[in-house]
Coordinates of C-alpha atoms (C1' of nucleotides) in Angstrom, one line a residue:
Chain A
X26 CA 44.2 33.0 -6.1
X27 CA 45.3 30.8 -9.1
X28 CA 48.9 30.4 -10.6
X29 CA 49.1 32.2 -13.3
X30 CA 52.4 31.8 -15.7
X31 CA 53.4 33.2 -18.5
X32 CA 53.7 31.0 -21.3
X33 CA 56.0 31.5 -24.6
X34 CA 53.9 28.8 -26.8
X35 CA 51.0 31.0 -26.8
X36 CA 52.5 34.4 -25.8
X37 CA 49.9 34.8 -22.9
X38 CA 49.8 34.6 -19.2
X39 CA 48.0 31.3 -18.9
X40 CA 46.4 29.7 -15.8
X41 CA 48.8 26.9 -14.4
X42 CA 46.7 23.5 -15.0
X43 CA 49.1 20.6 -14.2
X44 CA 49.0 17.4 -16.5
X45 CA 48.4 15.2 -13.8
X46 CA 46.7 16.5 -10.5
X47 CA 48.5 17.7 -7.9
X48 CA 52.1 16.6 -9.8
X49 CA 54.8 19.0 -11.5
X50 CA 56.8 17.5 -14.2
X51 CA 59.8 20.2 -15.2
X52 CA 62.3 20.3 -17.2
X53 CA 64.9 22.8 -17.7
X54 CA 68.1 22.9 -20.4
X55 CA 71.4 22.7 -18.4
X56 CA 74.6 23.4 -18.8
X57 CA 77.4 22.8 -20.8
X58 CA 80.0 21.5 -18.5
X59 CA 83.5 22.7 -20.0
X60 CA 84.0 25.4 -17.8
X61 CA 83.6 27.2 -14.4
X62 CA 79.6 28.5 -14.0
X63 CA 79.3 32.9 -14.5
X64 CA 76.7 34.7 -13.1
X65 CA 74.8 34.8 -16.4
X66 CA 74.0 30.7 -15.6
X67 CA 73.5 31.4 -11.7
X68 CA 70.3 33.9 -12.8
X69 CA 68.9 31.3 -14.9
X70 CA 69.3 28.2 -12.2
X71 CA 67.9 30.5 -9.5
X72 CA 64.9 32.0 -11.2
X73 CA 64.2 27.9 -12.2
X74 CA 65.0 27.2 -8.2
X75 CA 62.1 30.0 -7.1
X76 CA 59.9 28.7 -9.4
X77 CA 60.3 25.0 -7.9
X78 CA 60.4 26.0 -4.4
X79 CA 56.8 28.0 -5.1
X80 CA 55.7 24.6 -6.5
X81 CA 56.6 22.9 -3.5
X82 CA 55.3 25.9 -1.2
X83 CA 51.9 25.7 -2.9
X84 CA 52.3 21.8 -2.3
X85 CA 52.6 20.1 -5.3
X86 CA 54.8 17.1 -5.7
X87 CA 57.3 18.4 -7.7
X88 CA 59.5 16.3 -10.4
X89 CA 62.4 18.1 -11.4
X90 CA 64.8 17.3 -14.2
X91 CA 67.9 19.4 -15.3
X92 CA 70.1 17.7 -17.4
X93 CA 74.1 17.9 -18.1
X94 CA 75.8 18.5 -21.5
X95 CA 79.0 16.0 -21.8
X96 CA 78.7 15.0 -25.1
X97 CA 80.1 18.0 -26.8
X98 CA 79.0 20.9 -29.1
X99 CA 80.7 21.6 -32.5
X100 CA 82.8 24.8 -32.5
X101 CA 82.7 26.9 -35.6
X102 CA 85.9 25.7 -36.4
X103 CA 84.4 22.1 -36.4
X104 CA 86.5 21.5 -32.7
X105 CA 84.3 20.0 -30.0
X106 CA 84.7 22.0 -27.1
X107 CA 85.1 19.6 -24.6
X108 CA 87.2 18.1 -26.5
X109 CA 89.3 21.5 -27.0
X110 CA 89.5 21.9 -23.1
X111 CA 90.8 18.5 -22.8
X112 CA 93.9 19.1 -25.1
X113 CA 94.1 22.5 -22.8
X114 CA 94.7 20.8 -19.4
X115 CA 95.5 17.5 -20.9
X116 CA 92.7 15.2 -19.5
X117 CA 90.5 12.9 -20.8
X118 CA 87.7 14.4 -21.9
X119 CA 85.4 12.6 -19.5
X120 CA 88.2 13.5 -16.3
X121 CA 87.1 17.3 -17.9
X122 CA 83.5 16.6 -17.8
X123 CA 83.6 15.4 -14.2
X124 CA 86.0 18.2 -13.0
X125 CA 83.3 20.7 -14.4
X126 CA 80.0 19.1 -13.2
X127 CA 81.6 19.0 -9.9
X128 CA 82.1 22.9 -9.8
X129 CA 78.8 23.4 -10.9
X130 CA 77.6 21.0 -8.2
X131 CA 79.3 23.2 -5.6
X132 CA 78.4 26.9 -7.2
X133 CA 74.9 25.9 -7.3
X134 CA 74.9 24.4 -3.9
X135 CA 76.7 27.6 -2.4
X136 CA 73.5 29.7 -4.0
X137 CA 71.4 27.7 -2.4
X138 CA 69.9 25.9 -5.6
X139 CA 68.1 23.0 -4.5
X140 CA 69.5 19.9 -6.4
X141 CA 66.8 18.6 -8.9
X142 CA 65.6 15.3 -8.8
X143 CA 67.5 14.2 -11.7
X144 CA 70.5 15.4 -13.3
X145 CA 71.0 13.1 -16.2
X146 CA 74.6 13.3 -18.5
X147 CA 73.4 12.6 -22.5
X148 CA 76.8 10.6 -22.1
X149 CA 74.7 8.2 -20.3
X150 CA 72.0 8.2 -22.7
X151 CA 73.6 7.2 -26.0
X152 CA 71.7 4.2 -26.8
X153 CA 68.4 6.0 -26.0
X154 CA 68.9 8.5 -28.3
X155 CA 70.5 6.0 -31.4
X156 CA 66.8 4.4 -30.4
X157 CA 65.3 8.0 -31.0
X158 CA 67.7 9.0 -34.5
X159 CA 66.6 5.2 -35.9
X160 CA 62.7 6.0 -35.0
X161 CA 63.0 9.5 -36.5
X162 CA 64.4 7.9 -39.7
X163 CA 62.2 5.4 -40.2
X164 CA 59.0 7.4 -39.8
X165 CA 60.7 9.6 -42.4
X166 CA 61.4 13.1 -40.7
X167 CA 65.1 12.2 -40.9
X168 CA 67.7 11.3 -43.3
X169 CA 70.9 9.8 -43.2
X170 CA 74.1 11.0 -45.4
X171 CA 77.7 10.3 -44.8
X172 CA 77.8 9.2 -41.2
X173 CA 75.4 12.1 -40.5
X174 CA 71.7 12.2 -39.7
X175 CA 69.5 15.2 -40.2
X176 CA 66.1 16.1 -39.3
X177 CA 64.0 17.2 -42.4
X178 CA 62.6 20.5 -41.4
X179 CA 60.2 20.5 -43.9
X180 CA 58.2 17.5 -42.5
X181 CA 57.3 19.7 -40.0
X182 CA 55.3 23.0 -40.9
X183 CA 55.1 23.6 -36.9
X184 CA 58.5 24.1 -37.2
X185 CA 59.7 27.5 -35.4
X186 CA 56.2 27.9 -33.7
X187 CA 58.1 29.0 -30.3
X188 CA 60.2 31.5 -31.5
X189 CA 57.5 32.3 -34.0
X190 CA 59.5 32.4 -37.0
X191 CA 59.4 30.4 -40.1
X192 CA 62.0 28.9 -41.8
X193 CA 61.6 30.7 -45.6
X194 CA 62.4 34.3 -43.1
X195 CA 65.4 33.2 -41.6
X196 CA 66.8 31.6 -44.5
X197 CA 66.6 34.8 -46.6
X198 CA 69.6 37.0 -44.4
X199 CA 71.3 34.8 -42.4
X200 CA 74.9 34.0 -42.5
X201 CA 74.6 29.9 -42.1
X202 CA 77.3 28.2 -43.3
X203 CA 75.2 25.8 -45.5
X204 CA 76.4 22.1 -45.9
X205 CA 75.6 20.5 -49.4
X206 CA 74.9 17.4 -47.9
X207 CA 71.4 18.8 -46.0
X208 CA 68.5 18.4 -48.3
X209 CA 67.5 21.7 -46.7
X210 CA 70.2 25.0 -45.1
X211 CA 67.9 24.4 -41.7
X212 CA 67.8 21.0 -41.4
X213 CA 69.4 20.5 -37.8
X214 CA 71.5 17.5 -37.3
X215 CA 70.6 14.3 -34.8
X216 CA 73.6 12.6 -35.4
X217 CA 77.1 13.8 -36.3
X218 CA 79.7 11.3 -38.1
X219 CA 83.0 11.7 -35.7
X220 CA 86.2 12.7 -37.2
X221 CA 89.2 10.6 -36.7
X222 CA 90.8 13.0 -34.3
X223 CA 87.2 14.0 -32.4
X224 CA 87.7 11.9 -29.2
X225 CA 84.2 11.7 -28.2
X226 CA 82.6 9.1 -30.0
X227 CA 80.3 6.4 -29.6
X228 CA 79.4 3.5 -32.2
X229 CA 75.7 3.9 -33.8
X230 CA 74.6 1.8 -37.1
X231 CA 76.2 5.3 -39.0
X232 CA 79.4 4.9 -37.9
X233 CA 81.1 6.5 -35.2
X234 CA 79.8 9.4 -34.1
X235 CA 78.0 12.1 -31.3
X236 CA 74.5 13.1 -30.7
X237 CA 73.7 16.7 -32.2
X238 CA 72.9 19.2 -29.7
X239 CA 69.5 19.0 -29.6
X240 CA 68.3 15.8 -29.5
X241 CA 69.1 14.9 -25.9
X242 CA 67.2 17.1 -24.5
X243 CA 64.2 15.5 -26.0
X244 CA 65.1 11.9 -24.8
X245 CA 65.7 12.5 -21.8
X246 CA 62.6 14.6 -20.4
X247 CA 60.7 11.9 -22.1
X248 CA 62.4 9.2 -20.8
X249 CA 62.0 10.9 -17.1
X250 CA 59.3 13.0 -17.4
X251 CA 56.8 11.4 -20.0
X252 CA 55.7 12.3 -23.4
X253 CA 53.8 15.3 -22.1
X254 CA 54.8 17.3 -19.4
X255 CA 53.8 20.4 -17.1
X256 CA 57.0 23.0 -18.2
X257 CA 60.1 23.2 -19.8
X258 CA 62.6 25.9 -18.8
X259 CA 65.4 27.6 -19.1
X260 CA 67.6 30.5 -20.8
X261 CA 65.4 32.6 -23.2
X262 CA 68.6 32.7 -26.2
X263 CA 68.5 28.9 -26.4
X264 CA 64.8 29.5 -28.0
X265 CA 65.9 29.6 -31.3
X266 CA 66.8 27.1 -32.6
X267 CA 67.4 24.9 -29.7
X268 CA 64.2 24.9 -27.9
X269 CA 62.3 24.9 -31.3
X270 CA 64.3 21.7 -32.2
X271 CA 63.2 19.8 -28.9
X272 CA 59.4 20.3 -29.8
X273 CA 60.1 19.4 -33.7
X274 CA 61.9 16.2 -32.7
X275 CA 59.4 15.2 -29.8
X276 CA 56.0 15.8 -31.6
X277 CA 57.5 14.0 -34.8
X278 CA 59.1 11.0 -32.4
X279 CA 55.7 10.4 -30.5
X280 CA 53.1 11.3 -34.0
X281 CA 51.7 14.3 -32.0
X282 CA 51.3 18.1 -32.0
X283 CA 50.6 17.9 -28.5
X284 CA 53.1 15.4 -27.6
X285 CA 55.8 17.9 -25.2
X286 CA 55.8 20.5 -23.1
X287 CA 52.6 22.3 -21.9
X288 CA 54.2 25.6 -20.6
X289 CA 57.1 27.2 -21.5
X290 CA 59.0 29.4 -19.2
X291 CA 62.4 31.6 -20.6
X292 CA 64.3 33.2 -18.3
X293 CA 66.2 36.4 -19.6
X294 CA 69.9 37.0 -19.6
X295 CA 72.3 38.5 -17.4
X296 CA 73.6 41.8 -19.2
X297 CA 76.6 43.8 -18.2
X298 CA 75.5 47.5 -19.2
X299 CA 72.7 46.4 -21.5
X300 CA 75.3 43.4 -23.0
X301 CA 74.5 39.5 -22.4
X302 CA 76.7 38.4 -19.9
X303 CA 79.2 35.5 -22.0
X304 CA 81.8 33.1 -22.1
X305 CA 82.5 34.3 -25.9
X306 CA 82.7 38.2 -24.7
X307 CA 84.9 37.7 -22.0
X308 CA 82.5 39.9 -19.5
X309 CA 81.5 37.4 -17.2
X310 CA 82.2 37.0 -13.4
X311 CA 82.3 33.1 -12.6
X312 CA 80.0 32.6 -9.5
X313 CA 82.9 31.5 -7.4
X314 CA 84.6 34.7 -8.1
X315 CA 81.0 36.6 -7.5
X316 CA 80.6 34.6 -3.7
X317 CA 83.9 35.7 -2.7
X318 CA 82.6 39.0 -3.1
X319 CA 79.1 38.7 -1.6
X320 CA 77.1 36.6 0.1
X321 CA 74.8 33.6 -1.9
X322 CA 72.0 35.2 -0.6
X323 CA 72.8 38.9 -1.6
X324 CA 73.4 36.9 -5.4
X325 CA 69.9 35.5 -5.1
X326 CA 68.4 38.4 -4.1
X327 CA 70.1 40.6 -6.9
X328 CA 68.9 38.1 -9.7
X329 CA 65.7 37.5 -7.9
X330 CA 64.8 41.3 -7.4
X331 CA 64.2 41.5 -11.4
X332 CA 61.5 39.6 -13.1
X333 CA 62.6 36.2 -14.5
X334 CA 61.7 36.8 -18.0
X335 CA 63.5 40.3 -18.3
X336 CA 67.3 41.5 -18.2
X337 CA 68.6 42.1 -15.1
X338 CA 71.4 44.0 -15.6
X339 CA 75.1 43.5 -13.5
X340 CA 77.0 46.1 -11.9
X341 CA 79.1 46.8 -9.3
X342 CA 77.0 49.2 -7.7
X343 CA 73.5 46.8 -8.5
X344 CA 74.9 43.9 -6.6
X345 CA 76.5 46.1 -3.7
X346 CA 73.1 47.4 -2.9
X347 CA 71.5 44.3 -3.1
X348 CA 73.9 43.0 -0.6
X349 CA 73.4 45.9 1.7
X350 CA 69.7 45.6 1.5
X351 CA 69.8 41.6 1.8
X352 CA 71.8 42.3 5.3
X353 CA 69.3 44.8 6.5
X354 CA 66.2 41.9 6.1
X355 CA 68.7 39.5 7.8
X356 CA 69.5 42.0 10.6
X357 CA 65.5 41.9 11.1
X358 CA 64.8 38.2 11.7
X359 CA 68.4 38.2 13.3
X360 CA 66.7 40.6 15.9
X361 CA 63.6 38.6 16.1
X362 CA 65.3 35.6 16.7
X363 CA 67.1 37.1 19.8
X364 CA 64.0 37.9 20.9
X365 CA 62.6 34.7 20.6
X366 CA 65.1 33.2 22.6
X367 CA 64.4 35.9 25.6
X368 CA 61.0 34.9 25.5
X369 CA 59.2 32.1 27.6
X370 CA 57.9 29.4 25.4
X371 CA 54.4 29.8 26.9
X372 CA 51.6 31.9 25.4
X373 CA 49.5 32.2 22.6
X374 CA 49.7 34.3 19.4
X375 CA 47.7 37.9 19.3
X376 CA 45.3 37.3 17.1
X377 CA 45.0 40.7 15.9
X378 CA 48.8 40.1 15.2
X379 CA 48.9 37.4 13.3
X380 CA 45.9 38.6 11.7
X381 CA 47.6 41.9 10.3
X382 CA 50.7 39.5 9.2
X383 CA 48.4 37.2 7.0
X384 CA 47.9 40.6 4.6
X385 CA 51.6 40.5 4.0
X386 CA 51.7 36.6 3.1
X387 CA 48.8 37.1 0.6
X388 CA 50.5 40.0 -0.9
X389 CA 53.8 37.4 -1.5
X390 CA 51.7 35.3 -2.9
X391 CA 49.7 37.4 -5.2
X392 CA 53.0 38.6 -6.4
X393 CA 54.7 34.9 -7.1
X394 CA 51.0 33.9 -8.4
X395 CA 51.6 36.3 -11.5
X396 CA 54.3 34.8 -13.2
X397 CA 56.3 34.5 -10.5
X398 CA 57.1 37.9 -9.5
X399 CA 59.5 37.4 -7.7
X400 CA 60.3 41.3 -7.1
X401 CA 57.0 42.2 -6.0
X402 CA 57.5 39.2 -3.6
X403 CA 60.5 40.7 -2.1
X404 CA 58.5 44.3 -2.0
X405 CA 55.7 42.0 0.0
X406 CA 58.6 40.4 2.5
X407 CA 60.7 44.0 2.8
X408 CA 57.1 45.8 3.9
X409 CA 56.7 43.0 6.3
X410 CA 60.6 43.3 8.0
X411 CA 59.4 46.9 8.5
X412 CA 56.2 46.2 10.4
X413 CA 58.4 43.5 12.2
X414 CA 61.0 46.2 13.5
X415 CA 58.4 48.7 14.7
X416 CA 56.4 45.9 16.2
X417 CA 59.7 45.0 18.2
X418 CA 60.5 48.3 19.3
X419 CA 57.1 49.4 20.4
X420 CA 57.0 46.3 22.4
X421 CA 58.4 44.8 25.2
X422 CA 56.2 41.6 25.9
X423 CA 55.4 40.2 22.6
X424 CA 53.9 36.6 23.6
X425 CA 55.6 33.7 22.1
X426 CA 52.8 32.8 19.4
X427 CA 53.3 36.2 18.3
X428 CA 56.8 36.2 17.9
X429 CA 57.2 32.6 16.4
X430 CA 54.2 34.0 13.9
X431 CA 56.7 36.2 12.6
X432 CA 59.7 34.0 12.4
X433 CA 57.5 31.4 10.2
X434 CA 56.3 33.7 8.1
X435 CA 59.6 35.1 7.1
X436 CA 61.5 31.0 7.1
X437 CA 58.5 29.9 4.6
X438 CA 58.3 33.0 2.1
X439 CA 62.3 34.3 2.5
X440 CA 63.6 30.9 3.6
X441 CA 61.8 27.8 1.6
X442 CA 60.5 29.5 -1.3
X443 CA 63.2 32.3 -2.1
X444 CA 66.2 30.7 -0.3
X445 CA 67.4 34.3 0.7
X446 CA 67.5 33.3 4.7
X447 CA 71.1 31.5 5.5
X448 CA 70.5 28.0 7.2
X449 CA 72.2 29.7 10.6
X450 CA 71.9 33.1 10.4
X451 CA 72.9 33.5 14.1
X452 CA 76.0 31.2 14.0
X453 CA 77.9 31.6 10.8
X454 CA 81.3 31.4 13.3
X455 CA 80.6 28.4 14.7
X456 CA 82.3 27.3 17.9
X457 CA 81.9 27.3 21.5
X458 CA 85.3 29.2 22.2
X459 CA 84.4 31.9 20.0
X460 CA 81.3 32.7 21.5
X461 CA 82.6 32.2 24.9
X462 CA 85.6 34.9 24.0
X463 CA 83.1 37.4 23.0
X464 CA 81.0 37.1 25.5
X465 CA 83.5 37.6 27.5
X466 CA 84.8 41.0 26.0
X467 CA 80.9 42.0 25.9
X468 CA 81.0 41.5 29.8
X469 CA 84.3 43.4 30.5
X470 CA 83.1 45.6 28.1
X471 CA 79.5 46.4 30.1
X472 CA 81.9 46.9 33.3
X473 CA 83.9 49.6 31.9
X474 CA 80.7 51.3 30.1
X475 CA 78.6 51.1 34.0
X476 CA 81.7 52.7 34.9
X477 CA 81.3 55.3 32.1
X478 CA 85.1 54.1 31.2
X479 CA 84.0 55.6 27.5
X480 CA 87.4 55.2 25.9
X481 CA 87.9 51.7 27.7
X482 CA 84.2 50.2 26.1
X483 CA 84.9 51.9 22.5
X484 CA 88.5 50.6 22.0
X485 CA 86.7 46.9 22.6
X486 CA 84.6 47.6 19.9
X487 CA 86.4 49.2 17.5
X488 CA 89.3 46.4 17.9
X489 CA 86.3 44.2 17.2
X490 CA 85.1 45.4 14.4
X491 CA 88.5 45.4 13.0
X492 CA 88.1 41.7 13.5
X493 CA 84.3 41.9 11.3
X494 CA 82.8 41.5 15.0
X495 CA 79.9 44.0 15.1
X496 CA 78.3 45.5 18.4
X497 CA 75.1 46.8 18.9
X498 CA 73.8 48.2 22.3
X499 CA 70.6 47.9 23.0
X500 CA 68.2 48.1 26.0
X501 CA 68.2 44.6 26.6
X502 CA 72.6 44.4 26.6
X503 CA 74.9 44.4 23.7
X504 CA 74.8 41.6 21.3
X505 CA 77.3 41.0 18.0
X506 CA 77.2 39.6 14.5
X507 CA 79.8 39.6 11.6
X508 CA 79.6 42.0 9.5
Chain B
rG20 C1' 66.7 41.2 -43.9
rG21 C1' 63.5 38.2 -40.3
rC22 C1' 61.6 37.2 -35.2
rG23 C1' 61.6 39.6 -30.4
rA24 C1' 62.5 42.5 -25.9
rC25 C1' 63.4 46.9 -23.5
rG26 C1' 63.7 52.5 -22.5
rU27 C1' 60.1 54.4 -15.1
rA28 C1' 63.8 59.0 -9.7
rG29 C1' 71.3 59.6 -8.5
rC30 C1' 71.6 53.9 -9.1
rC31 C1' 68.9 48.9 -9.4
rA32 C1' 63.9 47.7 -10.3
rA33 C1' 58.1 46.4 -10.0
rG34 C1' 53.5 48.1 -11.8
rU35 C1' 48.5 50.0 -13.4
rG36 C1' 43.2 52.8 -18.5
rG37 C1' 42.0 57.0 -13.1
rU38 C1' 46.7 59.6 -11.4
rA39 C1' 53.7 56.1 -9.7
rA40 C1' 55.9 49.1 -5.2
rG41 C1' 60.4 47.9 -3.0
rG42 C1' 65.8 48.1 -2.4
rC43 C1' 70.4 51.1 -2.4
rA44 C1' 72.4 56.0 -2.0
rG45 C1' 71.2 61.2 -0.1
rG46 C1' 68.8 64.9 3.5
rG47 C1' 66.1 65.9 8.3
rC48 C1' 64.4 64.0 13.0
rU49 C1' 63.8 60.3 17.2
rC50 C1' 66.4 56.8 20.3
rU51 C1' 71.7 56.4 22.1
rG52 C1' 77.4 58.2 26.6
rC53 C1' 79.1 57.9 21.5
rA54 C1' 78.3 54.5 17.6
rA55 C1' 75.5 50.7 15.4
rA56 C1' 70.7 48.9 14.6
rA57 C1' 65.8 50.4 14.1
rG58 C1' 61.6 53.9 13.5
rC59 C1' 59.4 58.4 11.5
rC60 C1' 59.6 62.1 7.6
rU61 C1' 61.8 63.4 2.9
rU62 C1' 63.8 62.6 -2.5
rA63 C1' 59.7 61.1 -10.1
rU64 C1' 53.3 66.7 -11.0
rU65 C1' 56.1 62.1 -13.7
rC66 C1' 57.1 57.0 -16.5
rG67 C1' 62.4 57.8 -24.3
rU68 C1' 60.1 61.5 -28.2
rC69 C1' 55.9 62.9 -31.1
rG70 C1' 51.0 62.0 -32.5
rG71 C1' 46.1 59.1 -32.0
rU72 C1' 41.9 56.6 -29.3
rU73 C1' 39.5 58.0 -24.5
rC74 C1' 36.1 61.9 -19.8
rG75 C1' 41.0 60.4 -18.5
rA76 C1' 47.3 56.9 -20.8
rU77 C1' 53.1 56.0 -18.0
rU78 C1' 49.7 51.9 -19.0
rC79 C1' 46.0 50.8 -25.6
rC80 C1' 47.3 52.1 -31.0
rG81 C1' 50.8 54.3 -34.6
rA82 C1' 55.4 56.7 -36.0
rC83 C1' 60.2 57.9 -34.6
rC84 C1' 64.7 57.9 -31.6
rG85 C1' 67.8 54.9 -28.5
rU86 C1' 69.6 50.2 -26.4
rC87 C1' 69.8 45.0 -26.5
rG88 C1' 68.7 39.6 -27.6
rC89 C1' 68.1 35.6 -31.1
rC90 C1' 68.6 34.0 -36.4
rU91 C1' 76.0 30.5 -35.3
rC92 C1' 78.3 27.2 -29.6
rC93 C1' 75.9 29.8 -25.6
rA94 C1' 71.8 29.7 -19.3

RNA sequence: GGCGACGUAGCCAAGUGGUAAGGCAGGGCUCUGCAAAAGCCUUAUUCGUCGGUUCGAUUCCGACCGUCGCCUCCA
């Protein structure tokens, strides 16, 4: 069973064949830190986080590189938007940046988003890029004019070959508000001149000015990555023109049609009935707002229970049953953990066991080995809790092989590569007095029930659950979890 | 106008040229002092509409209807 991906160069599910043996190189587009993180950015950054993690399961040595907007995006109204959210809360524009890239530090380490292995700011990458601009010019795909630098589109037939459009189409109906200065309406800009008011600026041999928005995403996955690299991800509206820009500028920059990304993977938006999920529509839920609502892994298993590449769409009722659903697989392995614990460490695994559980690991992975399918995956890993549960009730003396065959199976597949298990699914109250208090309640309890004291044992559990302490009775004694 | 995506049960959502995964919700049953949890059974003769290709299409082709994305900052 090969890796298969889907990739958006070609438009065809293509075998995965990594540059260099054994090695990932990845990029993916990043935010834009001027604001708290919504949902829409959480699907992205997770479907990019179960594709890294599969890496890793299948054991490749994985390189990961997301990057960090600071520099600033032009508004329509020619305002830089970091710049605008400065004024708003009165900061520097850098104290903004760093407020931001902190939050979305935190929201993506609440969803369980494994950090990459480098997060570079295109603040911090000025020079490299004034490096790229002069190169560009002097090998004559850009031109200079007023403080401004522009890349020459039409140097570039290729240009447009990921979105598949070309430039003559787009030019015809669109509503671009054409500068007189570009030799060409779609010639993209490497370099903007800095207005005397813009407060991010750096010095370049064109003046003072800021990178466009395109070009650091090209310096730095070459700069980190190579000249050629395995993948290049991220959301599937930044393909036009963005995305289409980065391969332009690269292949000019390094004299190559093959001088970028290998495979492209675009992950589709988050809708809200059938509508993008966006800052500009006002219908987004920030992901702090969203985790005090549900749980990170109920988020992840929402996003994740949709093909990357598609819509998912957002509602109320979506996410609710996602987060019942991700509490029933977690009541599984929180069962099978108790056991676990019951069990003496000695004995070996029932072959015929851990046998029938391999079927249900091969099905995971024949679902995450076609473009990633994550949903099937999950289908695979909810089958599997079902055989778990039966296999737990039907039996009393599972041998410890058996039972740890189980519990590795679901840390690897639900845990590492889908990062739907919490870390301590048995402890999320931590502390000794707690579980001594309840323990204690559960004992007094289990005297008043062997007494058949029926209103006595009730009234503890009910004034529990008030407290989001849940009971359950079972054969073996009564045990709790939070609801 | 151009490029593109989607339309599958009450809801969310996979998928395949040979007769529809999974989750949630609903119904019945088992277990249980009662609950909870779990299990078993059950819920689409049907995959937007109409044509075509085929022995056979939800899956391929065409038209149409509907929804959405990008072409402008956007994950």
């Amino acid at each position: 069973m090969a890796l298969k991906l889907y990739n958006y160069l070609t438009r065809e599910l293509e075998p995965f064949e990594p540059v260099e043996e054994g090695h990932v190189y990845m990029y993916v587009c990043g935010p834009t830190v001027y604001d708290h993180s919504h949902l829409g950015h959480a699907k992205t950054y997770v479907a990019m986080d179960a594709v890294v993690r599969y890496f890793k399961y299948l054991g490749y040595k994985v390189r990961y590189v997301r990057n960090l907007t600071d520099v600033g995006h032009l508004l329509s109204s020619g305002e830089d938007r970091i710049s605008r959210g400065a004024r708003r809360e009165r900061l520097d524009p850098m104290e903004v940046v760093d407020t931001y890239i902190k939050s979305f530090h935190d929201d993506m380490d609440a969803l369980g988003v494994l950090r990459p292995n480098i997060s570079p700011r295109a603040a911090c990458h000025v020079p490299e890029i004034i490096t790229w601009v002069q190169g560009l010019i002097e090998k004559g795909y850009a031109y200079e004019v007023n403080g401004n630098v522009y890349f020459s589109v039409a140097k570039v037939p290729e240009y447009g070959k990921l979105s598949h459009r070309n430039v003559d189409d787009m030019v015809a109906g669109a509503r671009i508000d054409i500068r007189d200065e570009k030799r060409d309406p779609a010639d993209f800009a490497l370099w903007k001149s800095a207005d005397p008011e813009h407060i991010m600026r750096w010095p370049s041999p064109w003046g003072e000015g800021y990178p466009g928005w395109h070009i650091e995403c090209s310096v730095m996955a070459s700069k980190y990555l190579g000249r050629t690299f395995d993948i290049h991800g991220g959301g599937l509206e930044n393909m036009f023109p963005h995305n289409d820009c980065e391969i332009a500028q690269s292949e000019a920059y390094h004299d190559g049609d093959d001088a970028f990304a290998k495979y492209w993977i675009l992950v589709g938006s988050l809708t809200v009935s059938s509508v993008k999920m966006s800052k500009s529509l006002g219908n987004f839920l920030t992901i702090k707002d969203a985790l005090s609502l549900y749980s990170p892994e109920a988020i992840r298993y929402f996003i994740l229970s949709g093909h990357y590449r598609g819509p998912v769409d957002f509602s109320r009722d979506a996410i609710q049953a996602a987060q019942r659903g991700i509490d029933r697989l977690h009541n599984t392995i929180r069962k099978l953990r108790r056991r676990i614990e019951r069990t003496p460490p000695a004995g070996t695994a029932v072959l015929a066991d851990v046998a029938g559980f391999k079927e249900y690991r091969d099905a995971f992975e024949r679902a995450m080995n076609e473009d990633f399918n994550t949903a099937q995956a999950l289908a695979a890993l909810f089958e599997f809790a079902k055989e778990v549960n039966r296999t737990l009730d039907e039996n009393d003396h599972l041998s410890m092989g058996t039972l740890s065959a189980m519990d590795k199976l679901f840390s690897e597949l639900a845990g590492d590569v889908l990062g739907i298990l919490p870390e301590n699914l048995e402890e999320r109250v931590g502390g000794e007095t707690i579980e001594g208090l309840v323990s204690l309640l559960l004992d007094l309890r289990q005297e008043y029930r062997a007494a058949k004291e029926w209103s006595k044992a009730d009234a503890i559990r009910s004034r529990l659950s008030e407290l989001g302490i849940v009971l359950e009775d079972t054969a073996e004694g009564s045990s709790w979890h939070l609801a």
